[in-house]
CSV table of C-alpha atoms in Angstrom, one decimal:
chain,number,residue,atom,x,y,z
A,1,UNK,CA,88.6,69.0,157.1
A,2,UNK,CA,87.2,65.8,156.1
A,3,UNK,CA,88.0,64.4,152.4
A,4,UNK,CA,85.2,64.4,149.9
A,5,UNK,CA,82.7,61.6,149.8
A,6,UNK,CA,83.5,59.1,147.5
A,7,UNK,CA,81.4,59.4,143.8
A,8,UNK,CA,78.4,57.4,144.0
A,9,UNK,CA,74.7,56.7,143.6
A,10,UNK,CA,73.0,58.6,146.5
A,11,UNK,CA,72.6,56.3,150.1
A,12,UNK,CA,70.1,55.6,152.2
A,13,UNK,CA,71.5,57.4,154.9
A,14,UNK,CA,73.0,60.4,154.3
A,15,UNK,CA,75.8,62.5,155.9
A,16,UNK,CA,74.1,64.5,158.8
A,17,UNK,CA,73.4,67.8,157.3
A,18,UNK,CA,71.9,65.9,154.1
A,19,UNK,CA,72.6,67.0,150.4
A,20,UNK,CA,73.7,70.6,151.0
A,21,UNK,CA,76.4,70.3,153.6
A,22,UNK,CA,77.5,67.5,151.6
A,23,UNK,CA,77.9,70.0,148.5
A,24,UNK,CA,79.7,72.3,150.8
A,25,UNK,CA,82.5,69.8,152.0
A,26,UNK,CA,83.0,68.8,148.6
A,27,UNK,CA,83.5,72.4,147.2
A,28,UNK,CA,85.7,73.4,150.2
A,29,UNK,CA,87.6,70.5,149.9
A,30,UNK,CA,87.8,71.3,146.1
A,31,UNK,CA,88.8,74.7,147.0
A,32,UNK,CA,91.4,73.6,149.6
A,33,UNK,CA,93.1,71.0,146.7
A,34,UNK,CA,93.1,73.6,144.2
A,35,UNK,CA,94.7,76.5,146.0
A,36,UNK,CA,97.5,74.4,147.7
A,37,UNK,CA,98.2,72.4,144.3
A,38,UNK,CA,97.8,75.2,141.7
A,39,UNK,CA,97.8,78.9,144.2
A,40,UNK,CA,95.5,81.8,144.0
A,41,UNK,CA,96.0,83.0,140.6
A,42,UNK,CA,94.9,79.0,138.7
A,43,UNK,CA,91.7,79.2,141.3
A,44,UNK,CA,88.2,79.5,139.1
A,45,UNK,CA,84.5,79.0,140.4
A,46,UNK,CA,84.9,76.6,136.8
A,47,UNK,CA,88.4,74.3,138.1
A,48,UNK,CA,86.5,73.9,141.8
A,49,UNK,CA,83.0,72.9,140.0
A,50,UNK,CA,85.0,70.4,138.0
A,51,UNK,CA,87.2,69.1,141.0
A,52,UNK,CA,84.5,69.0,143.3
A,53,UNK,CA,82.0,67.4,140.6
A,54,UNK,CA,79.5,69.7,141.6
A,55,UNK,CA,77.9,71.6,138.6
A,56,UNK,CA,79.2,75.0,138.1
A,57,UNK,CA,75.7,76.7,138.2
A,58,UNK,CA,75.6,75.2,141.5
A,59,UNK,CA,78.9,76.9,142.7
A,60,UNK,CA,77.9,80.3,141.1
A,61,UNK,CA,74.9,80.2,142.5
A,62,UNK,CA,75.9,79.4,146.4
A,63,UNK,CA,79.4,81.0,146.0
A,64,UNK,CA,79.4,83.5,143.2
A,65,UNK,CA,82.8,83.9,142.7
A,66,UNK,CA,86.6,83.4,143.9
A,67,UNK,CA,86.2,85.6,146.8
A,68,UNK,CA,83.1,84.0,147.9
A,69,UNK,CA,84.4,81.0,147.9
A,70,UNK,CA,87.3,81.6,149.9
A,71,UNK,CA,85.4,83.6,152.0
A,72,UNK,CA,83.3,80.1,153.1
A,73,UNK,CA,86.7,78.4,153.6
A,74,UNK,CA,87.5,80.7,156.4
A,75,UNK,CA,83.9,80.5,157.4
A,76,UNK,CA,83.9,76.8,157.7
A,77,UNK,CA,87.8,76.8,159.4
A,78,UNK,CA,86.0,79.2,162.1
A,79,UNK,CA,83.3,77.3,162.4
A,80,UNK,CA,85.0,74.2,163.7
A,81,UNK,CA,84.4,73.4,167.4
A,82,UNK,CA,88.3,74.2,168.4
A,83,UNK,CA,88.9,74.7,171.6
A,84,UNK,CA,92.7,75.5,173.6
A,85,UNK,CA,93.5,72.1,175.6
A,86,UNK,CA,94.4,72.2,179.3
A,87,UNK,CA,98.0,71.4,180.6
A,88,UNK,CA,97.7,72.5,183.5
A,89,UNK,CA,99.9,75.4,183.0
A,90,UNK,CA,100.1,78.7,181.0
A,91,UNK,CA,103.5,77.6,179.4
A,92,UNK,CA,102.2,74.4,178.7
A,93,UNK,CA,98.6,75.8,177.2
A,94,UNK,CA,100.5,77.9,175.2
A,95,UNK,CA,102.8,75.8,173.7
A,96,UNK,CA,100.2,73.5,172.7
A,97,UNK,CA,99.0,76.4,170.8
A,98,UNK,CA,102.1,77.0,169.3
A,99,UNK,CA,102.5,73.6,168.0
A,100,UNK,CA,99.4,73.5,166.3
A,101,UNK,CA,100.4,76.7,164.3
A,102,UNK,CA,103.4,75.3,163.4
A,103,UNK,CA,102.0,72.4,162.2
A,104,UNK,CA,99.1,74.4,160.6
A,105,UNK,CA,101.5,76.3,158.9
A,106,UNK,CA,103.9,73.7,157.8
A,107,UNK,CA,102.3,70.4,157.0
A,108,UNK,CA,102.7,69.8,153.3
A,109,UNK,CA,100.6,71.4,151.7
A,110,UNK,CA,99.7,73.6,154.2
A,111,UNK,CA,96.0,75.4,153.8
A,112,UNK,CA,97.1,78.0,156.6
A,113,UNK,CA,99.7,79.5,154.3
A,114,UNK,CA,98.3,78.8,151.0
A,115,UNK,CA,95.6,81.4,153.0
A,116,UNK,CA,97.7,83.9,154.4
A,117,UNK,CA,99.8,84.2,150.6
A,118,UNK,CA,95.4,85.2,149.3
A,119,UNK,CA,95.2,87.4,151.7
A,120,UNK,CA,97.6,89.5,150.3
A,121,UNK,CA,96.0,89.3,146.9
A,122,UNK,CA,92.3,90.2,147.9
A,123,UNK,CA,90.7,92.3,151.1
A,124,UNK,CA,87.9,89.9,151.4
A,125,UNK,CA,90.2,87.2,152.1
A,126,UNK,CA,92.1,89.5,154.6
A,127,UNK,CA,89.0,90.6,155.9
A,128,UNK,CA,88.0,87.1,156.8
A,129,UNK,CA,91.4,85.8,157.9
A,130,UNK,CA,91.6,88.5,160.2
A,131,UNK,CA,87.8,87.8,161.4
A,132,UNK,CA,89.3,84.1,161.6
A,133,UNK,CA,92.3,85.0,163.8
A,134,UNK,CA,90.0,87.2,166.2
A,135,UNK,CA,88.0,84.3,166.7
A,136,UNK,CA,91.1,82.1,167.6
A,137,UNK,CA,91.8,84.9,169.8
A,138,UNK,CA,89.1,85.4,172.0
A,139,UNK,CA,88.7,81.4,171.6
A,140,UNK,CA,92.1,81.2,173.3
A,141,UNK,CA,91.1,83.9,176.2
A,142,UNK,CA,90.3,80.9,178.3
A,143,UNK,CA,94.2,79.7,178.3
A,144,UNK,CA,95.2,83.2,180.5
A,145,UNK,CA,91.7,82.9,182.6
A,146,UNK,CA,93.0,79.3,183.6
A,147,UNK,CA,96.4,81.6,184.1
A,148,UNK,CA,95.1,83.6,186.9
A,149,UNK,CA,92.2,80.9,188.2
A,150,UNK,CA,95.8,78.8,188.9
A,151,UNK,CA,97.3,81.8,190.5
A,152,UNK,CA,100.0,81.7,187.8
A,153,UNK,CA,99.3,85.4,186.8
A,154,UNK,CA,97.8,88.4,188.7
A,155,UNK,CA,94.6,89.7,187.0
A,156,UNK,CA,93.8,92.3,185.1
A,157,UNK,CA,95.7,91.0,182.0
A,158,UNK,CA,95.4,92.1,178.4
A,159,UNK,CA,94.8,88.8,177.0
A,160,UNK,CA,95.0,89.5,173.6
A,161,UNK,CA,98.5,91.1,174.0
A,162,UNK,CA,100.0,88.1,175.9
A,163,UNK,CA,98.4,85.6,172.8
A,164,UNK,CA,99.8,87.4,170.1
A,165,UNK,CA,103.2,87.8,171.8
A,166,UNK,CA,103.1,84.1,172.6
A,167,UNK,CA,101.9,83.5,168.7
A,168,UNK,CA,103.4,86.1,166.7
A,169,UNK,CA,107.4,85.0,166.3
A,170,UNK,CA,105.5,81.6,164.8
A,171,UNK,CA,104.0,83.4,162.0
A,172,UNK,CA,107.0,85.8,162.0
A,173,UNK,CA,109.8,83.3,161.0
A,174,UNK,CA,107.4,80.7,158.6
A,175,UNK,CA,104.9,82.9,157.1
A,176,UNK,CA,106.9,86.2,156.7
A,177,UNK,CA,110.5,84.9,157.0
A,178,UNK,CA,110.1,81.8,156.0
A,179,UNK,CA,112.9,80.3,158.0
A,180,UNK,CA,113.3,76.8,158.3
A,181,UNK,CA,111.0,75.4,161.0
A,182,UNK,CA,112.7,74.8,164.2
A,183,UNK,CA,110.7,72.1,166.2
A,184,UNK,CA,111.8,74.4,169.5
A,185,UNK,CA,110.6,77.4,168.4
A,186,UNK,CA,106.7,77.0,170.0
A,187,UNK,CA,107.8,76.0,173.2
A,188,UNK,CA,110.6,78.5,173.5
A,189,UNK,CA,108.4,81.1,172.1
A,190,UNK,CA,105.7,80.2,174.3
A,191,UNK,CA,108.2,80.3,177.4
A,192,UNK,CA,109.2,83.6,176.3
A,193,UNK,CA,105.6,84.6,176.6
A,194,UNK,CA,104.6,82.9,180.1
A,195,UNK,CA,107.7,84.6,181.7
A,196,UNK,CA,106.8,88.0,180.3
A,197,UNK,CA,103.1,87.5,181.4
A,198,UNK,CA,104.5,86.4,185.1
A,199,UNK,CA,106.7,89.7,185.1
A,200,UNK,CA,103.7,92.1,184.2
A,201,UNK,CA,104.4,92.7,181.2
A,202,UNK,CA,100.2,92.4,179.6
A,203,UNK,CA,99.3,93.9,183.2
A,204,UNK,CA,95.8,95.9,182.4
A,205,UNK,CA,93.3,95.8,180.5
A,206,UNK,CA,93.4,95.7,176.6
A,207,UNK,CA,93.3,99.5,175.3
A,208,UNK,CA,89.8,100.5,175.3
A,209,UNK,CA,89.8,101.4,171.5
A,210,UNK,CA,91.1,98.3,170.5
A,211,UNK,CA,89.7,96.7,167.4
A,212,UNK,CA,88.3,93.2,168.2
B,1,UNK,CA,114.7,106.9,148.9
B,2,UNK,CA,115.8,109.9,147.1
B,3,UNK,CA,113.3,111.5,144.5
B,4,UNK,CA,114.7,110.9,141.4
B,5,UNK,CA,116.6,114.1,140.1
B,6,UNK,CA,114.3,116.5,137.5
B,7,UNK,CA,114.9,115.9,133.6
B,8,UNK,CA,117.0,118.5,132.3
B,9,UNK,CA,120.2,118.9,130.3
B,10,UNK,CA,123.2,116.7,131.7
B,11,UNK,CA,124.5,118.5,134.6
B,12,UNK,CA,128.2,119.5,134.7
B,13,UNK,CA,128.4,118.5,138.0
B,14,UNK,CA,127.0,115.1,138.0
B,15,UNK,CA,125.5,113.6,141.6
B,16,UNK,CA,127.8,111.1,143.2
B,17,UNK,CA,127.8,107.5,141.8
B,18,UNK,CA,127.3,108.9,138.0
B,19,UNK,CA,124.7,108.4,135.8
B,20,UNK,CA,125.3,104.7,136.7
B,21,UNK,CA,123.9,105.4,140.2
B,22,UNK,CA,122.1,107.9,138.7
B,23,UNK,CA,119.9,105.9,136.0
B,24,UNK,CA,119.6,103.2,139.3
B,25,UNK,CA,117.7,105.9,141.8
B,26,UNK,CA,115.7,106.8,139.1
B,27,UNK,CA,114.5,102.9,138.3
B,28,UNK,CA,114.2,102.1,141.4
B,29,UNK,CA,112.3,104.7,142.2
B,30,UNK,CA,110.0,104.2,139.7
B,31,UNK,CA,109.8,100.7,141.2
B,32,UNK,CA,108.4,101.9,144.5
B,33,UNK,CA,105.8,103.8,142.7
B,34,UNK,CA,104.4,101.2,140.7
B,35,UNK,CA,104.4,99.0,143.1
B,36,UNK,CA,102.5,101.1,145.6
B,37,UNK,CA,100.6,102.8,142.9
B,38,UNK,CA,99.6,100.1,140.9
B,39,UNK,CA,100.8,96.7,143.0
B,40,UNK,CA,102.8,93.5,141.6
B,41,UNK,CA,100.7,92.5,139.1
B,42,UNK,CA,100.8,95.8,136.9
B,43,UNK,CA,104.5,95.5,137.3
B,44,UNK,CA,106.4,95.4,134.2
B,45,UNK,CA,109.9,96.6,132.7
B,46,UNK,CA,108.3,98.5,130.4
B,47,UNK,CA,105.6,100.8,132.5
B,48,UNK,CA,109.1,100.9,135.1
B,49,UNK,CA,111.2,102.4,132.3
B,50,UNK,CA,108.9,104.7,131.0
B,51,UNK,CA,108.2,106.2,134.5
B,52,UNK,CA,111.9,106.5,135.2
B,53,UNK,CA,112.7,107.9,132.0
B,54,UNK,CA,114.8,105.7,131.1
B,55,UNK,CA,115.2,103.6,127.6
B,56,UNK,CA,113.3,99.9,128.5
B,57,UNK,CA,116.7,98.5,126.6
B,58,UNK,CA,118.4,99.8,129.7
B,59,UNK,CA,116.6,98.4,132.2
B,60,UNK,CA,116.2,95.1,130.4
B,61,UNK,CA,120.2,94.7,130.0
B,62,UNK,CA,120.6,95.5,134.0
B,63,UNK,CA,117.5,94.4,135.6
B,64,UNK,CA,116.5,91.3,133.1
B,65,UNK,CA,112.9,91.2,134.6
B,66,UNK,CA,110.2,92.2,137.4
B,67,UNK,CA,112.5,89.9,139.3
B,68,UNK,CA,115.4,90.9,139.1
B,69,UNK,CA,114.1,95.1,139.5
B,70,UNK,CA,112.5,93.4,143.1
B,71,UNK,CA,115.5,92.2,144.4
B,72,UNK,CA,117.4,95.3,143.8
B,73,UNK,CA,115.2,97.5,145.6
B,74,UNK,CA,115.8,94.8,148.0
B,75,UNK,CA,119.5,95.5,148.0
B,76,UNK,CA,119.5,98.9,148.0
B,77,UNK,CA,117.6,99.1,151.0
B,78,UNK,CA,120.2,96.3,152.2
B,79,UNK,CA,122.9,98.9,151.7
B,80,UNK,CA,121.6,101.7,153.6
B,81,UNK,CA,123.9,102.9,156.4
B,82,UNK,CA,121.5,101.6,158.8
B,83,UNK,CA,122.4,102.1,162.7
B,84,UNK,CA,119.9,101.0,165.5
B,85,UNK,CA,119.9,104.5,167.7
B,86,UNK,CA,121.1,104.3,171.3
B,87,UNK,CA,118.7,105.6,173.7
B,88,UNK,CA,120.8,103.9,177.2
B,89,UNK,CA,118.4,101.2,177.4
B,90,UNK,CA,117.1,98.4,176.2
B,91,UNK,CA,114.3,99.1,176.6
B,92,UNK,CA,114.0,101.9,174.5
B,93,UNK,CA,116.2,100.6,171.8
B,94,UNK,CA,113.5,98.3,171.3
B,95,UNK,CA,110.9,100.7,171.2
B,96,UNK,CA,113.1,102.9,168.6
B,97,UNK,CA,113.2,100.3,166.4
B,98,UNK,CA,109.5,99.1,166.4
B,99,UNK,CA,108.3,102.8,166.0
B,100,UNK,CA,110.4,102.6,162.7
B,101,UNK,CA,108.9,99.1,161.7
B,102,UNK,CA,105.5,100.8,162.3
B,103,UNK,CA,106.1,103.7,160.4
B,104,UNK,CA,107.1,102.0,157.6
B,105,UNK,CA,104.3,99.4,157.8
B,106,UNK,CA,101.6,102.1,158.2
B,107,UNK,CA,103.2,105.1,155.9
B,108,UNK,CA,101.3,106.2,152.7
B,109,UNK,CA,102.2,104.5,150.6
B,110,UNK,CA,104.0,101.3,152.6
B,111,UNK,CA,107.0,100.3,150.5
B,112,UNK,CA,107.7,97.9,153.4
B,113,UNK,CA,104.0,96.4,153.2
B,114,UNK,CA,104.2,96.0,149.2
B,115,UNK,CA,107.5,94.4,149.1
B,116,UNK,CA,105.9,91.9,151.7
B,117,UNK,CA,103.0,91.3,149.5
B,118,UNK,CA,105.0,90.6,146.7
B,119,UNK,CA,107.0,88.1,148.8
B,120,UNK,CA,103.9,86.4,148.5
B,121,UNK,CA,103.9,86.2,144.7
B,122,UNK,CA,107.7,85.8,144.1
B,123,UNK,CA,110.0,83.1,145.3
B,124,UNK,CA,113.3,85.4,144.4
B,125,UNK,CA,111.5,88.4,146.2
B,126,UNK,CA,111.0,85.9,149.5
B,127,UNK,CA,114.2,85.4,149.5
B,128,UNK,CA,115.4,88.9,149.1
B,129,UNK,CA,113.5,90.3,151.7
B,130,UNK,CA,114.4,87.6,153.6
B,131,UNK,CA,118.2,88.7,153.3
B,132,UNK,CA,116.9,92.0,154.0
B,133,UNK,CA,114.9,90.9,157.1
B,134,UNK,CA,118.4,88.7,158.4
B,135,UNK,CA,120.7,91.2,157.7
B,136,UNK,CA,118.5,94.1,159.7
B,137,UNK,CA,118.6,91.6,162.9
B,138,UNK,CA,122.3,91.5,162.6
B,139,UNK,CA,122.7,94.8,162.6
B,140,UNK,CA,119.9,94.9,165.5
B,141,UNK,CA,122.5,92.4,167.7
B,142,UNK,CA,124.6,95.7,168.8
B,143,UNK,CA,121.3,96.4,170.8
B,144,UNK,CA,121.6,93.6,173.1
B,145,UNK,CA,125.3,93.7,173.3
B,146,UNK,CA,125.1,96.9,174.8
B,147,UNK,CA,122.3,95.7,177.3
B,148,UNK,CA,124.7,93.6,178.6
B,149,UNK,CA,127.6,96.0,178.6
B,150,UNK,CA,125.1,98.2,180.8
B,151,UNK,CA,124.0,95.0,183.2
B,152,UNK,CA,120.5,95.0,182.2
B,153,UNK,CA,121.1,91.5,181.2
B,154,UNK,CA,123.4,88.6,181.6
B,155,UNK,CA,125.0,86.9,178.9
B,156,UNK,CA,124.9,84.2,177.2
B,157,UNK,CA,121.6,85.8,175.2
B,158,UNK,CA,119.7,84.8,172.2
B,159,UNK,CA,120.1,88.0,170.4
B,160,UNK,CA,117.6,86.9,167.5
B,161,UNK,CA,115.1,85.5,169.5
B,162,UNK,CA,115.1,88.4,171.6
B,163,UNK,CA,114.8,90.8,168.5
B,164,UNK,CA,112.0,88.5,166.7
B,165,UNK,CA,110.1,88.4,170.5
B,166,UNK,CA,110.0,92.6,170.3
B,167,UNK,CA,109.3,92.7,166.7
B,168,UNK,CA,107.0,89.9,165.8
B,169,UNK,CA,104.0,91.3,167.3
B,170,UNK,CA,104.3,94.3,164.9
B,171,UNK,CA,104.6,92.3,161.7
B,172,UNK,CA,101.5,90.2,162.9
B,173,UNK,CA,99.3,92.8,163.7
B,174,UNK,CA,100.2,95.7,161.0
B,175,UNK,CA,101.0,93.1,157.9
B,176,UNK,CA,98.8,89.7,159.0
B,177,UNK,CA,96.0,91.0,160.8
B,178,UNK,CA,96.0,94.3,159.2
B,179,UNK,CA,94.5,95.3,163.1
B,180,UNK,CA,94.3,99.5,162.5
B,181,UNK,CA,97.9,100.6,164.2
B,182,UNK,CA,97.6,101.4,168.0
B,183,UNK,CA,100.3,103.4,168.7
B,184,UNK,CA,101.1,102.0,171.5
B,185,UNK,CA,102.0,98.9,170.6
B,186,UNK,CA,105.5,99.9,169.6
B,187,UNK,CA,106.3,100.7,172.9
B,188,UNK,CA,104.6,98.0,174.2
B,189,UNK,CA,106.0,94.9,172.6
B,190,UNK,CA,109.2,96.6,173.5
B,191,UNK,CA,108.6,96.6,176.9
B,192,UNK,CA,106.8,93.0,176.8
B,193,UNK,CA,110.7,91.5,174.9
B,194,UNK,CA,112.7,93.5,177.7
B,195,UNK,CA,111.1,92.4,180.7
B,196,UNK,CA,111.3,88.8,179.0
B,197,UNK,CA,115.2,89.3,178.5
B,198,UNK,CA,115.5,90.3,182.2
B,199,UNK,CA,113.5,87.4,183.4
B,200,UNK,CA,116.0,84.9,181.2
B,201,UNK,CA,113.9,84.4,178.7
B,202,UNK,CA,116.9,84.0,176.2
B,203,UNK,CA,119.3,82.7,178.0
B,204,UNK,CA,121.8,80.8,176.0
B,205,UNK,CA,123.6,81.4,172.6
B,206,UNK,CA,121.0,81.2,168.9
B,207,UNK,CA,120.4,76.8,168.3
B,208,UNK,CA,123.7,75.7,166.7
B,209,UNK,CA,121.3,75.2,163.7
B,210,UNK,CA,119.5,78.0,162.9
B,211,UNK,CA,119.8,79.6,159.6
B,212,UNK,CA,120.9,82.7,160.0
């Protein structure tokens, strides 16, 4: 996310996206600040207006409330032109992976988590986290299609299954469990998934009533 | 859980434990039901006490606060004569024990899914469940010593990384995404963590520094 402009008489030039995206960025950003400094239960359409030094009429009116707001933050995080880097291996794609969501969910203060704790205080949230997540998902379906393009793994695959086994112990030990981070733990978990992949184990498509 | 016993004159013979134990079920008990009934915010001593049928003066002097009620429930589930079953594979031990985690994630009403939640709220209750949490995986170990005993795999194994491989994907899907429960999926990151162990996937004793 990029940090609020600085407090000003308005340029010549303005960000691309002009006035509104400009609002938008500084709201988020307000939103981001507030939730990772003060949580879920201090947040107010009032402390974000104030933070953001955007009038509050002008928040109610674009956001509405709480939920609205957050529901732009996820919005804006899926928004973001993110895309899985190329190793040159399905270990190595993966672990790249991982270490992002280890970082994500780690760096200090960490918007991933300060998410994931909302989500379990409002469905709207979880409903867009989860939209979020799907996104990253199907985002990161071009990590096993490089798989099997390299002859690494035999088609078909159920991508999604292989991504969220590769994933999941990440958000298992420092969102649920909380352990302490171990900088291993993405490429190991990551290994983990590769060698499963390369004995079968996602063979097949993903289960036709799967929710996407 | 045990239903808390029906109000009535004192019992000659009084259930094992004594009205110690007894006045505990009860509380806790009460617990569960306000938690899943009404979640962690409504949660107080007082609306605990009153659906346990038990004086509020009672709970205060044991249980002190919201906090300290949490981490008992904790605890008593801790102390549960738990036993992963053994089907005479690993295989299926795994999947055993993920039908279990998906039961209790998807049962009506999910203690299991409310007492995460609140591990969202409460920094005590974090660290209760993660107790929980670390003392069900070392009860899980007996699962892959018996792998090797039968040759399915070769020692030196991570046993925790091989239980968080078969279990994570559970947690994420059923408590993260909140993705409607496929109910195959047990089965299948069973199946996914086994074919991983037999491929070496956790070869080599649990890092010297991880916090058990």
């Amino acid at each position: 996310m990029t940090s609020p402009p600085p407090d000003g008489p308005p340029r010549p030039a303005p960000r691309p996206g002009g006035r509104t995206a400009r609002i938008r960025t500084q709201v988020l950003d307000a939103v981001h600040a507030e939730l990772t400094e003060h949580g879920y239960d201090a947040l107010t359409v009032d402390t974000v207006a104030a933070r953001a030094g955007v009038h509050r009429t002008t928040v109610y009116r674009r956001w509405h409330d709480v939920g609205g707001l957050i529901t732009d933050v996820l919005a804006a995080a899926a928004d973001i032109d993110w895309h899985p880097r190329d190793t040159g291996s399905l270990r190595g794609d993966l672990a790249v992976l991982n270490h992002e969501i280890q970082d994500s969910l780690t760096e200090e203060p960490s918007i991933a988590a300060a998410l994931i704790a909302v989500s379990f205080r409002s469905e709207e949230a979880a409903r867009s986290l989860r939209r979020l997540w799907e996104d990253r998902y199907l985002q990161s379906e071009i990590i096993v299609e490089r798989a099997i393009r390299r002859g690494e793994i035999a088609p078909p695959v159920d991508a999604r299954a292989l991504l969220i086994a590769a994933t999941a112990p990440l958000y298992h030990e420092l969102a649920l469990l909380r352990t302490p981070p171990d900088p291993r733990l993405p490429d190991r978990a990551a290994g983990t998934a590769a060698l499963a992949a390369q004995a079968g184990a996602f063979a097949g498509p993903p289960p036709p009533d799967a929710t996407r």
